[in-house]
Short mmCIF file of N, CA and C in Angstrom, two decimals:
data_model
loop_
_atom_site.label_atom_id
_atom_site.label_comp_id
_atom_site.label_asym_id
_atom_site.label_seq_id
_atom_site.Cartn_x
_atom_site.Cartn_y
_atom_site.Cartn_z
N MET A 1 45.25 129.42 157.55
CA MET A 1 44.96 128.30 156.69
C MET A 1 46.27 127.82 156.06
N ALA A 2 46.55 126.54 156.18
CA ALA A 2 47.78 125.97 155.63
C ALA A 2 47.68 125.90 154.11
N ARG A 3 48.78 126.17 153.48
CA ARG A 3 48.84 126.09 152.03
C ARG A 3 49.00 124.63 151.62
N LYS A 4 48.24 124.20 150.61
CA LYS A 4 48.35 122.80 150.19
C LYS A 4 49.66 122.59 149.44
N PRO A 5 50.23 121.40 149.54
CA PRO A 5 51.51 121.12 148.88
C PRO A 5 51.38 121.23 147.36
N MET A 6 52.47 121.64 146.73
CA MET A 6 52.47 121.76 145.28
C MET A 6 52.58 120.39 144.63
N THR A 7 51.79 120.20 143.59
CA THR A 7 51.82 118.95 142.83
C THR A 7 52.88 119.08 141.72
N PRO A 8 53.22 117.98 141.07
CA PRO A 8 54.13 118.07 139.92
C PRO A 8 53.59 119.03 138.84
N LEU A 9 52.27 119.04 138.64
CA LEU A 9 51.68 119.97 137.68
C LEU A 9 51.90 121.41 138.12
N ASP A 10 51.74 121.69 139.40
CA ASP A 10 51.98 123.03 139.93
C ASP A 10 53.42 123.48 139.64
N HIS A 11 54.37 122.59 139.87
CA HIS A 11 55.78 122.91 139.62
C HIS A 11 56.01 123.17 138.13
N LEU A 12 55.43 122.34 137.28
CA LEU A 12 55.57 122.52 135.83
C LEU A 12 54.99 123.86 135.39
N LEU A 13 53.79 124.17 135.87
CA LEU A 13 53.16 125.43 135.49
C LEU A 13 53.95 126.62 136.00
N ARG A 14 54.53 126.50 137.17
CA ARG A 14 55.36 127.60 137.69
C ARG A 14 56.54 127.86 136.76
N TRP A 15 57.21 126.79 136.30
CA TRP A 15 58.35 126.97 135.41
C TRP A 15 57.93 127.44 134.02
N ILE A 16 56.78 127.01 133.56
CA ILE A 16 56.26 127.53 132.29
C ILE A 16 56.02 129.03 132.41
N ASN A 17 55.45 129.45 133.54
CA ASN A 17 55.20 130.86 133.78
C ASN A 17 56.51 131.65 133.83
N VAL A 18 57.53 131.11 134.48
CA VAL A 18 58.84 131.77 134.54
C VAL A 18 59.40 131.93 133.13
N LEU A 19 59.33 130.87 132.32
CA LEU A 19 59.81 130.92 130.94
C LEU A 19 59.02 131.95 130.13
N LEU A 20 57.70 131.95 130.26
CA LEU A 20 56.87 132.91 129.54
C LEU A 20 57.20 134.35 129.94
N ARG A 21 57.42 134.59 131.23
CA ARG A 21 57.75 135.94 131.69
C ARG A 21 59.09 136.39 131.10
N GLY A 22 60.05 135.48 131.03
CA GLY A 22 61.33 135.82 130.42
C GLY A 22 61.19 136.15 128.94
N LEU A 23 60.45 135.32 128.22
CA LEU A 23 60.21 135.59 126.79
C LEU A 23 59.44 136.88 126.59
N HIS A 24 58.46 137.13 127.48
CA HIS A 24 57.67 138.35 127.39
C HIS A 24 58.55 139.58 127.60
N LEU A 25 59.41 139.53 128.58
CA LEU A 25 60.31 140.64 128.85
C LEU A 25 61.24 140.89 127.66
N ALA A 26 61.77 139.81 127.08
CA ALA A 26 62.63 139.96 125.90
C ALA A 26 61.85 140.59 124.74
N ALA A 27 60.61 140.16 124.54
CA ALA A 27 59.78 140.72 123.46
C ALA A 27 59.49 142.20 123.71
N VAL A 28 59.22 142.57 124.96
CA VAL A 28 58.97 143.98 125.28
C VAL A 28 60.23 144.81 125.00
N ILE A 29 61.39 144.29 125.36
CA ILE A 29 62.64 145.01 125.10
C ILE A 29 62.86 145.16 123.61
N LEU A 30 62.64 144.09 122.84
CA LEU A 30 62.79 144.18 121.37
C LEU A 30 61.82 145.21 120.78
N LEU A 31 60.60 145.20 121.26
CA LEU A 31 59.61 146.16 120.77
C LEU A 31 60.04 147.58 121.11
N GLY A 32 60.45 147.81 122.34
CA GLY A 32 60.91 149.14 122.74
C GLY A 32 62.11 149.59 121.90
N ALA A 33 63.05 148.67 121.67
CA ALA A 33 64.22 149.00 120.86
C ALA A 33 63.80 149.35 119.43
N ALA A 34 62.88 148.58 118.87
CA ALA A 34 62.41 148.87 117.52
C ALA A 34 61.73 150.23 117.45
N LEU A 35 60.95 150.54 118.47
CA LEU A 35 60.25 151.83 118.47
C LEU A 35 61.21 153.00 118.67
N LEU A 36 62.36 152.73 119.25
CA LEU A 36 63.37 153.78 119.46
C LEU A 36 64.38 153.83 118.31
N GLY A 37 64.17 153.02 117.26
CA GLY A 37 64.99 153.13 116.06
C GLY A 37 65.94 151.99 115.79
N ALA A 38 66.00 150.98 116.63
CA ALA A 38 66.86 149.83 116.35
C ALA A 38 66.30 149.07 115.15
N PRO A 39 67.16 148.43 114.39
CA PRO A 39 66.69 147.74 113.18
C PRO A 39 65.99 146.41 113.47
N GLN A 40 64.82 146.49 114.09
CA GLN A 40 63.97 145.32 114.31
C GLN A 40 62.60 145.62 113.75
N ALA A 41 61.86 144.58 113.49
CA ALA A 41 60.50 144.74 113.00
C ALA A 41 59.57 144.92 114.19
N SER A 42 59.02 146.12 114.38
CA SER A 42 58.15 146.34 115.53
C SER A 42 56.82 145.58 115.43
N PRO A 43 56.25 145.34 114.23
CA PRO A 43 55.01 144.52 114.22
C PRO A 43 55.27 143.11 114.75
N ALA A 44 56.39 142.49 114.37
CA ALA A 44 56.71 141.14 114.85
C ALA A 44 56.96 141.17 116.35
N SER A 45 57.61 142.20 116.84
CA SER A 45 57.85 142.32 118.28
C SER A 45 56.54 142.52 119.03
N ALA A 46 55.65 143.32 118.47
CA ALA A 46 54.34 143.55 119.10
C ALA A 46 53.55 142.24 119.14
N ILE A 47 53.64 141.46 118.09
CA ILE A 47 52.95 140.16 118.06
C ILE A 47 53.54 139.24 119.14
N ALA A 48 54.87 139.24 119.28
CA ALA A 48 55.51 138.42 120.30
C ALA A 48 55.07 138.86 121.70
N VAL A 49 54.96 140.16 121.93
CA VAL A 49 54.48 140.68 123.22
C VAL A 49 53.05 140.21 123.46
N ALA A 50 52.21 140.30 122.43
CA ALA A 50 50.81 139.89 122.57
C ALA A 50 50.68 138.39 122.85
N VAL A 51 51.43 137.59 122.13
CA VAL A 51 51.33 136.13 122.29
C VAL A 51 51.81 135.70 123.67
N THR A 52 52.97 136.20 124.10
CA THR A 52 53.47 135.81 125.42
C THR A 52 52.58 136.38 126.53
N GLY A 53 52.09 137.60 126.35
CA GLY A 53 51.20 138.19 127.35
C GLY A 53 49.90 137.42 127.46
N PHE A 54 49.33 137.03 126.33
CA PHE A 54 48.09 136.26 126.35
C PHE A 54 48.32 134.89 126.99
N ALA A 55 49.46 134.26 126.69
CA ALA A 55 49.75 132.94 127.27
C ALA A 55 49.86 133.03 128.79
N MET A 56 50.53 134.07 129.30
CA MET A 56 50.64 134.24 130.75
C MET A 56 49.26 134.50 131.36
N PHE A 57 48.47 135.32 130.69
CA PHE A 57 47.13 135.63 131.18
C PHE A 57 46.26 134.38 131.21
N ALA A 58 46.32 133.58 130.15
CA ALA A 58 45.53 132.34 130.08
C ALA A 58 45.93 131.39 131.21
N LEU A 59 47.23 131.29 131.47
CA LEU A 59 47.70 130.44 132.56
C LEU A 59 47.19 130.95 133.91
N ASP A 60 47.24 132.27 134.11
CA ASP A 60 46.74 132.86 135.36
C ASP A 60 45.24 132.59 135.54
N VAL A 61 44.47 132.76 134.48
CA VAL A 61 43.02 132.56 134.56
C VAL A 61 42.69 131.08 134.77
N TRP A 62 43.44 130.20 134.14
CA TRP A 62 43.21 128.77 134.32
C TRP A 62 43.45 128.38 135.77
N ARG A 63 44.50 128.94 136.36
CA ARG A 63 44.83 128.62 137.75
C ARG A 63 43.91 129.32 138.75
N LYS A 64 43.43 130.52 138.39
CA LYS A 64 42.61 131.31 139.31
C LYS A 64 41.55 132.06 138.48
N PRO A 65 40.42 131.42 138.21
CA PRO A 65 39.40 132.01 137.33
C PRO A 65 38.93 133.41 137.75
N GLN A 66 38.89 133.71 139.06
CA GLN A 66 38.42 135.03 139.47
C GLN A 66 39.38 136.14 139.04
N HIS A 67 40.57 135.77 138.53
CA HIS A 67 41.51 136.77 138.00
C HIS A 67 40.85 137.62 136.91
N LEU A 68 39.90 137.02 136.21
CA LEU A 68 39.19 137.73 135.13
C LEU A 68 38.39 138.93 135.63
N ILE A 69 37.96 138.92 136.88
CA ILE A 69 37.13 140.02 137.38
C ILE A 69 37.85 140.91 138.38
N GLU A 70 39.15 140.62 138.61
CA GLU A 70 39.95 141.46 139.49
C GLU A 70 40.59 142.59 138.70
N ALA A 71 40.98 143.63 139.40
CA ALA A 71 41.64 144.77 138.74
C ALA A 71 42.87 144.31 137.97
N ALA A 72 43.67 143.42 138.55
CA ALA A 72 44.89 142.95 137.88
C ALA A 72 44.56 142.25 136.57
N GLY A 73 43.58 141.38 136.58
CA GLY A 73 43.20 140.67 135.36
C GLY A 73 42.62 141.58 134.30
N LEU A 74 41.78 142.50 134.73
CA LEU A 74 41.19 143.45 133.77
C LEU A 74 42.25 144.37 133.18
N SER A 75 43.26 144.72 133.99
CA SER A 75 44.33 145.57 133.45
C SER A 75 45.12 144.80 132.38
N VAL A 76 45.26 143.50 132.54
CA VAL A 76 45.94 142.70 131.53
C VAL A 76 45.11 142.67 130.24
N LEU A 77 43.81 142.52 130.37
CA LEU A 77 42.95 142.55 129.18
C LEU A 77 43.09 143.87 128.43
N VAL A 78 43.11 144.97 129.17
CA VAL A 78 43.28 146.29 128.54
C VAL A 78 44.64 146.35 127.83
N LYS A 79 45.68 145.86 128.49
CA LYS A 79 47.01 145.87 127.85
C LYS A 79 47.02 145.03 126.58
N LEU A 80 46.37 143.87 126.61
CA LEU A 80 46.33 143.03 125.41
C LEU A 80 45.60 143.71 124.26
N VAL A 81 44.54 144.42 124.57
CA VAL A 81 43.82 145.18 123.53
C VAL A 81 44.74 146.27 122.96
N LEU A 82 45.45 146.97 123.84
CA LEU A 82 46.36 148.03 123.37
C LEU A 82 47.50 147.46 122.54
N VAL A 83 48.01 146.29 122.92
CA VAL A 83 49.07 145.66 122.12
C VAL A 83 48.51 145.24 120.76
N GLY A 84 47.29 144.73 120.73
CA GLY A 84 46.66 144.42 119.45
C GLY A 84 46.54 145.65 118.57
N TRP A 85 46.20 146.77 119.18
CA TRP A 85 46.13 148.04 118.45
C TRP A 85 47.51 148.39 117.90
N MET A 86 48.55 148.16 118.69
CA MET A 86 49.92 148.44 118.24
C MET A 86 50.27 147.64 117.00
N VAL A 87 49.84 146.38 116.96
CA VAL A 87 50.13 145.53 115.81
C VAL A 87 49.56 146.15 114.54
N LEU A 88 48.38 146.74 114.66
CA LEU A 88 47.65 147.25 113.49
C LEU A 88 47.94 148.70 113.14
N ASP A 89 48.43 149.50 114.08
CA ASP A 89 48.56 150.94 113.87
C ASP A 89 49.99 151.41 114.17
N ALA A 90 50.81 151.48 113.11
CA ALA A 90 52.22 151.85 113.28
C ALA A 90 52.38 153.25 113.87
N ALA A 91 51.52 154.16 113.50
CA ALA A 91 51.65 155.55 113.98
C ALA A 91 51.42 155.65 115.49
N ALA A 92 50.57 154.80 116.01
CA ALA A 92 50.24 154.86 117.44
C ALA A 92 51.21 154.05 118.31
N ARG A 93 52.05 153.21 117.70
CA ARG A 93 52.90 152.30 118.48
C ARG A 93 53.70 152.97 119.59
N PRO A 94 54.43 154.06 119.29
CA PRO A 94 55.24 154.64 120.37
C PRO A 94 54.40 155.11 121.56
N TYR A 95 53.28 155.74 121.28
CA TYR A 95 52.42 156.25 122.36
C TYR A 95 51.80 155.11 123.16
N LEU A 96 51.32 154.11 122.45
CA LEU A 96 50.72 152.96 123.12
C LEU A 96 51.76 152.19 123.94
N PHE A 97 52.96 152.07 123.41
CA PHE A 97 54.03 151.38 124.14
C PHE A 97 54.26 152.03 125.50
N TRP A 98 54.44 153.34 125.51
CA TRP A 98 54.73 154.02 126.78
C TRP A 98 53.51 154.04 127.69
N LEU A 99 52.33 154.09 127.13
CA LEU A 99 51.11 154.00 127.94
C LEU A 99 51.03 152.63 128.63
N ILE A 100 51.34 151.58 127.88
CA ILE A 100 51.32 150.23 128.43
C ILE A 100 52.41 150.06 129.50
N VAL A 101 53.60 150.58 129.24
CA VAL A 101 54.69 150.48 130.23
C VAL A 101 54.29 151.17 131.52
N ALA A 102 53.77 152.39 131.42
CA ALA A 102 53.36 153.14 132.62
C ALA A 102 52.21 152.42 133.34
N GLY A 103 51.22 151.98 132.59
CA GLY A 103 50.09 151.27 133.20
C GLY A 103 50.52 149.96 133.85
N SER A 104 51.46 149.27 133.23
CA SER A 104 51.96 148.01 133.79
C SER A 104 52.68 148.25 135.11
N ALA A 105 53.48 149.29 135.15
CA ALA A 105 54.21 149.60 136.38
C ALA A 105 53.24 149.91 137.52
N ILE A 106 52.22 150.68 137.21
CA ILE A 106 51.23 151.03 138.24
C ILE A 106 50.47 149.79 138.69
N ALA A 107 49.99 149.01 137.72
CA ALA A 107 49.19 147.82 138.05
C ALA A 107 50.02 146.79 138.82
N ALA A 108 51.28 146.64 138.46
CA ALA A 108 52.12 145.62 139.11
C ALA A 108 52.52 146.01 140.53
N HIS A 109 52.62 147.31 140.78
CA HIS A 109 53.13 147.75 142.08
C HIS A 109 52.07 148.39 142.97
N ALA A 110 50.83 148.34 142.53
CA ALA A 110 49.74 148.86 143.37
C ALA A 110 49.57 147.93 144.57
N PRO A 111 49.00 148.44 145.65
CA PRO A 111 48.75 147.57 146.80
C PRO A 111 47.87 146.37 146.41
N ALA A 112 48.08 145.26 147.09
CA ALA A 112 47.33 144.03 146.79
C ALA A 112 45.83 144.25 146.88
N ARG A 113 45.38 145.08 147.81
CA ARG A 113 43.93 145.29 147.95
C ARG A 113 43.35 145.94 146.69
N PHE A 114 44.18 146.69 145.96
CA PHE A 114 43.73 147.26 144.68
C PHE A 114 43.83 146.22 143.57
N ARG A 115 44.99 145.56 143.46
CA ARG A 115 45.20 144.58 142.38
C ARG A 115 44.17 143.47 142.40
N HIS A 116 43.77 143.04 143.59
CA HIS A 116 42.85 141.91 143.71
C HIS A 116 41.41 142.34 144.00
N ALA A 117 41.13 143.63 143.88
CA ALA A 117 39.76 144.11 144.06
C ALA A 117 38.89 143.54 142.95
N MET A 118 37.71 143.06 143.32
CA MET A 118 36.77 142.53 142.34
C MET A 118 36.05 143.70 141.68
N LEU A 119 36.28 143.90 140.39
CA LEU A 119 35.68 145.01 139.68
C LEU A 119 34.41 144.61 138.95
N LEU A 120 34.26 143.34 138.68
CA LEU A 120 33.06 142.84 138.02
C LEU A 120 32.43 141.76 138.89
N GLY A 121 31.14 141.69 138.91
CA GLY A 121 30.47 140.67 139.70
C GLY A 121 30.53 141.02 141.19
N SER A 122 30.16 140.05 141.99
CA SER A 122 30.20 140.26 143.44
C SER A 122 31.04 139.18 144.09
N LYS A 123 31.47 139.44 145.30
CA LYS A 123 32.30 138.47 146.00
C LYS A 123 31.55 137.16 146.21
N SER A 124 30.25 137.23 146.31
CA SER A 124 29.46 136.01 146.53
C SER A 124 29.41 135.13 145.28
N SER A 125 29.75 135.69 144.12
CA SER A 125 29.69 134.91 142.88
C SER A 125 30.97 134.13 142.63
N ARG A 126 31.96 134.23 143.53
CA ARG A 126 33.23 133.52 143.33
C ARG A 126 33.09 132.06 143.53
#
């Protein structure tokens, strides 16, 4: 099946996603540095991670609604919940941070058949 040509909106959304990923990575680094003792505010960093992560997730779901019921999408929802917990619970931040980092690495590098497996609903409901 031939891929349809990208529209100007597609190009714009791709660059917004690139920008969001860069900001998200910077926020994750700031949060990690704060948790390791650098003089940064870890609640503000956790909020930045949550906001950029949610924005990327919303963009993914808008472009591909079935992302919500795939393993990859559900793993993002779990990460967002854990980041929200980090914002509220200073004592748990270091543990949650490393749990999220490990889970993200696994989810991002798992085979496509796992990442895109439909965990909720049925394939006929797409």
